[in-house]
Amino acid sequence: MELHDVWFVLIAVLWTGYFFLEGFDFGVGVLTKLLARDRAEKRVLINTIGPVWDGNEVWLLSAGGATFAAFPEWYATLFSGFYLPLLVILICLIVRGVAFEYRAKRPEETWQRNWEHAIFWCSLIPAFLWGVAFGNIVRGVKIDRNLEYVGGLGDLINPYALLGGLVTLTLFTFHGAVFTALKTVGDIRERARRLAGRVGLVTAVLALAFLLWTQAHSGNARSLVALVVAVAALVAALVANRAGREGWSFALSGVTVVAAVAMLFLSLFPNVMPSTLNADWSLTVSNAASSPYTLTIMTWCAGIATPVVLLYQGWTYWVFRKRIGTQHIADAAH
């Protein structure tokens, strides 16, 4: 396996880690409208992800930086062609972060309600748009002989990509509901589990349709294995959730996310962005990669930095592992 193949795998791992971790806190953000009944419950939901949401976004920064350094042609074509949806995602992530920090700065109800609206919409919109973006990456876009995107915004709006957006939105919401059931106590825990069951059934239908479509379009034997794992894990997560086994349900919903993202990358390889104009104009791991010297330096840096990132994130989750409920929220906090 050559270095550009290794870095394709590493970038796939970074995106998988991002969707696994950021997926559930996007879901929790959506649940602030769907699950929480009052200010105290919204505070509980926000507190479940408060210590970890910004650490989860490290994976996005790492994935973007690794793509820029390892596959500059891929990065340039992706960010120029998908400029508007990626800009919307970036704005949402900025506003969402500000909302988490500023919501409790003032006691006025209008102030807090406006920031809660921001948390909801800035969680829902990226959760949908990431699915649309990756759906278009796998489906292919208009790339010319100069390896440049020549399509328009309308070309990114198609049934396959929109279905992908619905899948990521519902899957992340299910993932977030299971995480909420795992991290809370009392009535909100029970309601989160019931909501997870309903959302999970919708997710199963949409995900099965999307993954089968992907397999029929560009799948292979390896992606078929990932498809089977994703579907089996989602069904098992629903069964575990129904049985009240929140830990198992969360782990299995995580496996669903990992297997689904893995399937997309397995069906994509060796391309990184297929061209719908001419297959010979597609961006691949070889024609989009940096020089071997650059990839060698990156490999050494990643080998040193990655264990440090994993250790501090693992430590953060361990420190904030306990469940919380409305009884842990001071009156002044909400």
Tab-separated table of C-alpha atoms in Angstrom:
chain	number	residue	atom	x	y	z
A	1	MET	CA	0.000	0.000	0.000
A	2	GLU	CA	1.427	3.370	-1.043
A	3	LEU	CA	1.407	6.477	1.134
A	4	HIS	CA	-1.448	8.139	-0.749
A	5	ASP	CA	-3.564	5.040	-0.099
A	6	VAL	CA	-2.640	5.194	3.597
A	7	TRP	CA	-3.675	8.826	3.780
A	8	PHE	CA	-6.990	8.118	2.066
A	9	VAL	CA	-7.662	5.596	4.832
A	10	LEU	CA	-6.536	8.042	7.534
A	11	ILE	CA	-8.785	10.796	6.175
A	12	ALA	CA	-11.664	8.318	6.092
A	13	VAL	CA	-10.938	7.513	9.747
A	14	LEU	CA	-10.925	11.215	10.656
A	15	TRP	CA	-14.274	11.821	8.968
A	16	THR	CA	-15.677	8.689	10.590
A	17	GLY	CA	-14.526	9.860	14.018
A	18	TYR	CA	-16.033	13.286	13.386
A	19	PHE	CA	-19.434	11.914	12.408
A	20	PHE	CA	-19.427	9.460	15.326
A	21	LEU	CA	-18.658	12.174	17.898
A	22	GLU	CA	-20.192	15.301	16.398
A	23	GLY	CA	-23.150	13.210	15.231
A	24	PHE	CA	-24.547	12.705	18.697
A	25	ASP	CA	-24.061	16.322	19.757
A	26	PHE	CA	-25.793	17.489	16.555
A	27	GLY	CA	-28.570	15.115	17.591
A	28	VAL	CA	-28.710	16.546	21.105
A	29	GLY	CA	-28.944	20.043	19.619
A	30	VAL	CA	-31.946	18.953	17.538
A	31	LEU	CA	-33.511	17.372	20.631
A	32	THR	CA	-33.551	20.708	22.458
A	33	LYS	CA	-36.751	21.356	20.477
A	34	LEU	CA	-38.076	17.818	20.081
A	35	LEU	CA	-37.525	16.463	23.589
A	36	ALA	CA	-37.035	19.215	26.171
A	37	ARG	CA	-40.250	20.511	27.762
A	38	ASP	CA	-38.888	23.455	29.717
A	39	ARG	CA	-35.804	25.555	30.382
A	40	ALA	CA	-34.366	23.132	32.927
A	41	GLU	CA	-34.553	20.188	30.513
A	42	LYS	CA	-32.925	22.234	27.762
A	43	ARG	CA	-30.127	23.022	30.187
A	44	VAL	CA	-29.761	19.298	30.942
A	45	LEU	CA	-29.457	18.473	27.239
A	46	ILE	CA	-26.905	21.211	26.664
A	47	ASN	CA	-24.928	20.081	29.718
A	48	THR	CA	-24.668	16.501	28.417
A	49	ILE	CA	-22.510	17.743	25.545
A	50	GLY	CA	-21.167	20.942	27.104
A	51	PRO	CA	-17.763	19.509	28.093
A	52	VAL	CA	-17.163	17.642	24.819
A	53	TRP	CA	-18.739	19.375	21.818
A	54	ASP	CA	-15.736	21.582	21.054
A	55	GLY	CA	-13.331	18.645	21.394
A	56	ASN	CA	-15.457	16.692	18.920
A	57	GLU	CA	-14.894	19.409	16.317
A	58	VAL	CA	-11.141	18.776	16.478
A	59	TRP	CA	-11.838	15.821	14.193
A	60	LEU	CA	-13.329	18.124	11.560
A	61	LEU	CA	-10.327	20.447	11.688
A	62	SER	CA	-8.002	17.454	11.423
A	63	ALA	CA	-9.935	15.989	8.483
A	64	GLY	CA	-9.937	19.302	6.619
A	65	GLY	CA	-6.263	19.971	7.339
A	66	ALA	CA	-5.236	16.450	6.345
A	67	THR	CA	-7.179	16.721	3.075
A	68	PHE	CA	-5.519	20.077	2.309
A	69	ALA	CA	-2.026	18.696	2.919
A	70	ALA	CA	-2.368	15.151	1.564
A	71	PHE	CA	-4.732	15.758	-1.385
A	72	PRO	CA	-4.553	19.435	-2.408
A	73	GLU	CA	-6.379	18.831	-5.708
A	74	TRP	CA	-9.236	17.157	-3.836
A	75	TYR	CA	-9.355	19.990	-1.304
A	76	ALA	CA	-9.335	22.696	-3.982
A	77	THR	CA	-12.052	21.086	-6.113
A	78	LEU	CA	-14.200	20.176	-3.115
A	79	PHE	CA	-14.106	23.587	-1.448
A	80	SER	CA	-14.568	25.523	-4.683
A	81	GLY	CA	-17.408	23.351	-5.964
A	82	PHE	CA	-19.161	23.008	-2.603
A	83	TYR	CA	-18.371	26.544	-1.478
A	84	LEU	CA	-21.882	27.698	-0.518
A	85	PRO	CA	-23.039	24.609	1.470
A	86	LEU	CA	-19.671	24.389	3.245
A	87	LEU	CA	-19.859	28.105	4.063
A	88	VAL	CA	-23.335	27.589	5.548
A	89	ILE	CA	-21.987	24.699	7.639
A	90	LEU	CA	-19.085	26.850	8.845
A	91	ILE	CA	-21.387	29.726	9.830
A	92	CYS	CA	-23.681	27.312	11.671
A	93	LEU	CA	-20.765	25.809	13.601
A	94	ILE	CA	-19.565	29.286	14.607
A	95	VAL	CA	-23.023	30.472	15.698
A	96	ARG	CA	-23.666	27.179	17.502
A	97	GLY	CA	-20.467	27.518	19.504
A	98	VAL	CA	-21.316	31.094	20.445
A	99	ALA	CA	-24.833	29.997	21.447
A	100	PHE	CA	-23.490	27.358	23.847
A	101	GLU	CA	-21.270	29.934	25.539
A	102	TYR	CA	-23.609	32.952	25.543
A	103	ARG	CA	-27.004	31.417	26.319
A	104	ALA	CA	-26.568	31.637	30.101
A	105	LYS	CA	-24.776	35.002	30.141
A	106	ARG	CA	-28.012	36.893	30.729
A	107	PRO	CA	-31.180	35.828	32.601
A	108	GLU	CA	-33.779	37.322	30.230
A	109	GLU	CA	-36.088	34.706	28.709
A	110	THR	CA	-35.938	36.267	25.219
A	111	TRP	CA	-32.132	36.232	25.260
A	112	GLN	CA	-31.963	32.552	26.216
A	113	ARG	CA	-34.757	31.518	23.854
A	114	ASN	CA	-33.037	33.147	20.874
A	115	TRP	CA	-29.797	31.298	21.586
A	116	GLU	CA	-31.762	28.062	21.982
A	117	HIS	CA	-33.231	28.618	18.514
A	118	ALA	CA	-29.665	29.056	17.246
A	119	ILE	CA	-28.540	25.788	18.871
A	120	PHE	CA	-31.429	23.903	17.263
A	121	TRP	CA	-31.102	25.269	13.729
A	122	CYS	CA	-27.295	25.294	13.752
A	123	SER	CA	-27.361	21.619	14.714
A	124	LEU	CA	-30.071	20.565	12.254
A	125	ILE	CA	-28.718	22.360	9.166
A	126	PRO	CA	-25.142	20.952	9.288
A	127	ALA	CA	-26.482	17.484	10.106
A	128	PHE	CA	-28.474	17.637	6.864
A	129	LEU	CA	-25.882	19.374	4.690
A	130	TRP	CA	-23.066	16.946	5.553
A	131	GLY	CA	-25.174	14.139	4.112
A	132	VAL	CA	-25.890	16.180	0.979
A	133	ALA	CA	-22.177	16.942	0.551
A	134	PHE	CA	-20.989	13.373	0.943
A	135	GLY	CA	-23.832	12.114	-1.224
A	136	ASN	CA	-22.554	14.308	-4.047
A	137	ILE	CA	-18.943	13.242	-3.459
A	138	VAL	CA	-19.893	9.576	-3.854
A	139	ARG	CA	-22.347	10.153	-6.721
A	140	GLY	CA	-19.877	12.290	-8.631
A	141	VAL	CA	-19.908	15.883	-9.838
A	142	LYS	CA	-19.009	17.804	-13.003
A	143	ILE	CA	-15.205	17.831	-13.126
A	144	ASP	CA	-13.466	18.779	-16.376
A	145	ARG	CA	-10.167	17.686	-17.902
A	146	ASN	CA	-8.332	20.293	-15.774
A	147	LEU	CA	-9.653	18.588	-12.605
A	148	GLU	CA	-11.828	21.611	-11.835
A	149	TYR	CA	-15.481	21.675	-10.804
A	150	VAL	CA	-17.580	23.201	-13.600
A	151	GLY	CA	-21.075	22.590	-12.250
A	152	GLY	CA	-23.359	24.926	-10.340
A	153	LEU	CA	-25.219	24.900	-7.056
A	154	GLY	CA	-28.221	23.286	-8.725
A	155	ASP	CA	-26.129	20.250	-9.657
A	156	LEU	CA	-25.667	19.483	-5.949
A	157	ILE	CA	-29.414	19.292	-5.394
A	158	ASN	CA	-30.471	15.854	-6.584
A	159	PRO	CA	-32.572	13.006	-5.122
A	160	TYR	CA	-29.585	10.871	-4.049
A	161	ALA	CA	-27.838	13.702	-2.206
A	162	LEU	CA	-31.061	14.913	-0.560
A	163	LEU	CA	-31.752	11.376	0.634
A	164	GLY	CA	-28.233	11.309	2.032
A	165	GLY	CA	-29.010	14.512	3.928
A	166	LEU	CA	-32.152	13.009	5.433
A	167	VAL	CA	-30.193	9.911	6.456
A	168	THR	CA	-27.504	11.856	8.301
A	169	LEU	CA	-30.107	14.099	9.958
A	170	THR	CA	-32.228	11.219	11.249
A	171	LEU	CA	-29.232	9.024	12.107
A	172	PHE	CA	-27.563	11.793	14.111
A	173	THR	CA	-30.862	12.551	15.870
A	174	PHE	CA	-31.224	8.868	16.787
A	175	HIS	CA	-27.588	8.781	17.910
A	176	GLY	CA	-28.217	11.887	20.037
A	177	ALA	CA	-31.399	10.480	21.566
A	178	VAL	CA	-29.605	7.299	22.604
A	179	PHE	CA	-26.747	9.389	24.020
A	180	THR	CA	-29.273	11.487	25.971
A	181	ALA	CA	-30.831	8.340	27.440
A	182	LEU	CA	-27.351	7.183	28.413
A	183	LYS	CA	-26.383	10.478	30.062
A	184	THR	CA	-29.562	11.502	31.911
A	185	VAL	CA	-31.790	10.361	34.755
A	186	GLY	CA	-35.485	10.695	35.461
A	187	ASP	CA	-38.341	11.376	33.098
A	188	ILE	CA	-36.191	12.896	30.361
A	189	ARG	CA	-34.249	9.638	30.155
A	190	GLU	CA	-37.415	7.613	29.562
A	191	ARG	CA	-38.739	10.046	26.973
A	192	ALA	CA	-35.391	10.079	25.177
A	193	ARG	CA	-35.505	6.301	24.932
A	194	ARG	CA	-39.041	6.332	23.519
A	195	LEU	CA	-38.144	9.056	21.023
A	196	ALA	CA	-35.027	7.123	19.987
A	197	GLY	CA	-37.226	4.145	19.138
A	198	ARG	CA	-39.468	6.208	16.862
A	199	VAL	CA	-36.652	8.123	15.176
A	200	GLY	CA	-34.658	4.903	14.798
A	201	LEU	CA	-37.409	3.263	12.755
A	202	VAL	CA	-37.492	6.218	10.337
A	203	THR	CA	-33.699	6.145	10.181
A	204	ALA	CA	-33.689	2.436	9.357
A	205	VAL	CA	-35.992	2.897	6.357
A	206	LEU	CA	-34.103	5.905	4.972
A	207	ALA	CA	-30.649	4.435	5.629
A	208	LEU	CA	-31.500	1.120	3.984
A	209	ALA	CA	-32.752	2.898	0.860
A	210	PHE	CA	-29.682	5.165	0.699
A	211	LEU	CA	-27.110	2.426	1.314
A	212	LEU	CA	-28.716	0.075	-1.205
A	213	TRP	CA	-28.738	2.898	-3.761
A	214	THR	CA	-25.052	3.542	-3.033
A	215	GLN	CA	-24.221	-0.143	-3.394
A	216	ALA	CA	-26.068	-0.349	-6.714
A	217	HIS	CA	-24.377	2.819	-7.999
A	218	SER	CA	-20.737	2.280	-7.063
A	219	GLY	CA	-20.516	-0.547	-4.558
A	220	ASN	CA	-18.170	-3.503	-4.358
A	221	ALA	CA	-17.701	-6.531	-2.134
A	222	ARG	CA	-16.060	-4.520	0.661
A	223	SER	CA	-18.774	-1.867	0.694
A	224	LEU	CA	-21.407	-4.616	0.765
A	225	VAL	CA	-19.880	-5.959	3.993
A	226	ALA	CA	-20.006	-2.462	5.501
A	227	LEU	CA	-23.641	-2.124	4.401
A	228	VAL	CA	-24.592	-5.358	6.158
A	229	VAL	CA	-22.758	-4.288	9.324
A	230	ALA	CA	-24.466	-0.862	9.319
A	231	VAL	CA	-27.959	-2.306	8.914
A	232	ALA	CA	-27.396	-5.077	11.468
A	233	ALA	CA	-25.958	-2.622	13.999
A	234	LEU	CA	-28.888	-0.229	13.572
A	235	VAL	CA	-31.418	-3.007	14.122
A	236	ALA	CA	-29.467	-4.229	17.166
A	237	ALA	CA	-29.332	-0.647	18.521
A	238	LEU	CA	-33.115	-0.419	18.284
A	239	VAL	CA	-33.506	-3.742	20.103
A	240	ALA	CA	-31.066	-2.685	22.841
A	241	ASN	CA	-32.825	0.671	23.205
A	242	ARG	CA	-36.192	-1.064	23.598
A	243	ALA	CA	-34.683	-3.303	26.280
A	244	GLY	CA	-33.362	-0.273	28.172
A	245	ARG	CA	-29.704	-1.107	27.551
A	246	GLU	CA	-28.547	2.426	26.791
A	247	GLY	CA	-24.835	1.637	26.785
A	248	TRP	CA	-25.211	-1.115	24.219
A	249	SER	CA	-27.640	0.954	22.185
A	250	PHE	CA	-25.241	3.903	22.025
A	251	ALA	CA	-22.301	1.666	21.110
A	252	LEU	CA	-24.335	0.020	18.343
A	253	SER	CA	-25.648	3.321	16.974
A	254	GLY	CA	-22.002	4.390	16.863
A	255	VAL	CA	-21.140	1.233	14.923
A	256	THR	CA	-23.934	2.155	12.501
A	257	VAL	CA	-22.391	5.577	11.892
A	258	VAL	CA	-18.905	4.108	11.488
A	259	ALA	CA	-20.018	1.358	9.105
A	260	ALA	CA	-22.164	3.719	6.996
A	261	VAL	CA	-19.334	6.234	6.568
A	262	ALA	CA	-16.891	3.411	5.888
A	263	MET	CA	-19.197	2.126	3.160
A	264	LEU	CA	-19.158	5.520	1.433
A	265	PHE	CA	-15.363	5.638	1.400
A	266	LEU	CA	-15.067	1.982	0.347
A	267	SER	CA	-17.402	2.562	-2.581
A	268	LEU	CA	-15.460	5.708	-3.484
A	269	PHE	CA	-11.899	4.293	-3.505
A	270	PRO	CA	-9.646	4.706	-5.522
A	271	ASN	CA	-11.513	7.860	-6.544
A	272	VAL	CA	-11.807	10.792	-4.180
A	273	MET	CA	-14.239	12.723	-6.405
A	274	PRO	CA	-15.643	10.988	-9.475
A	275	SER	CA	-16.360	13.035	-12.586
A	276	THR	CA	-19.796	12.655	-14.140
A	277	LEU	CA	-18.503	14.172	-17.401
A	278	ASN	CA	-15.770	11.635	-18.081
A	279	ALA	CA	-14.495	8.875	-15.810
A	280	ASP	CA	-10.936	9.644	-16.927
A	281	TRP	CA	-11.254	13.136	-15.431
A	282	SER	CA	-12.063	11.861	-11.954
A	283	LEU	CA	-9.892	12.848	-9.009
A	284	THR	CA	-8.152	9.782	-7.625
A	285	VAL	CA	-5.824	9.021	-4.733
A	286	SER	CA	-2.900	9.214	-7.149
A	287	ASN	CA	-3.599	12.277	-9.309
A	288	ALA	CA	-4.899	14.381	-6.382
A	289	ALA	CA	-2.141	13.523	-3.883
A	290	SER	CA	0.793	15.549	-2.615
A	291	SER	CA	4.396	14.469	-3.175
A	292	PRO	CA	5.718	11.378	-1.347
A	293	TYR	CA	8.022	13.638	0.698
A	294	THR	CA	5.055	15.673	1.978
A	295	LEU	CA	3.099	12.530	2.811
A	296	THR	CA	6.107	11.088	4.665
A	297	ILE	CA	6.419	14.184	6.877
A	298	MET	CA	2.670	14.134	7.526
A	299	THR	CA	2.835	10.485	8.556
A	300	TRP	CA	5.476	11.224	11.195
A	301	CYS	CA	3.511	14.207	12.532
A	302	ALA	CA	0.282	12.210	12.674
A	303	GLY	CA	2.036	9.352	14.458
A	304	ILE	CA	3.143	11.738	17.218
A	305	ALA	CA	0.026	13.925	17.553
A	306	THR	CA	-2.784	11.375	17.188
A	307	PRO	CA	-2.151	9.440	20.442
A	308	VAL	CA	-2.094	12.745	22.365
A	309	VAL	CA	-5.473	13.797	20.910
A	310	LEU	CA	-7.015	10.403	21.666
A	311	LEU	CA	-5.708	10.465	25.247
A	312	TYR	CA	-7.035	13.911	26.126
A	313	GLN	CA	-10.412	13.235	24.510
A	314	GLY	CA	-10.720	9.909	26.285
A	315	TRP	CA	-9.819	11.572	29.584
A	316	THR	CA	-12.484	14.259	29.018
A	317	TYR	CA	-15.212	11.683	28.456
A	318	TRP	CA	-14.084	9.750	31.553
A	319	VAL	CA	-14.165	12.833	33.798
A	320	PHE	CA	-17.680	13.815	32.623
A	321	ARG	CA	-19.097	10.278	32.522
A	322	LYS	CA	-21.856	10.628	35.147
A	323	ARG	CA	-25.544	11.035	34.401
A	324	ILE	CA	-27.317	14.320	35.069
A	325	GLY	CA	-30.921	15.416	35.524
A	326	THR	CA	-33.008	18.486	36.272
A	327	GLN	CA	-32.200	18.108	39.963
A	328	HIS	CA	-28.569	18.963	39.138
A	329	ILE	CA	-29.502	22.265	37.490
A	330	ALA	CA	-29.474	25.308	39.767
A	331	ASP	CA	-32.497	27.583	39.425
A	332	ALA	CA	-30.360	30.491	38.265
A	333	ALA	CA	-28.815	28.424	35.461
A	334	HIS	CA	-31.986	28.273	33.411
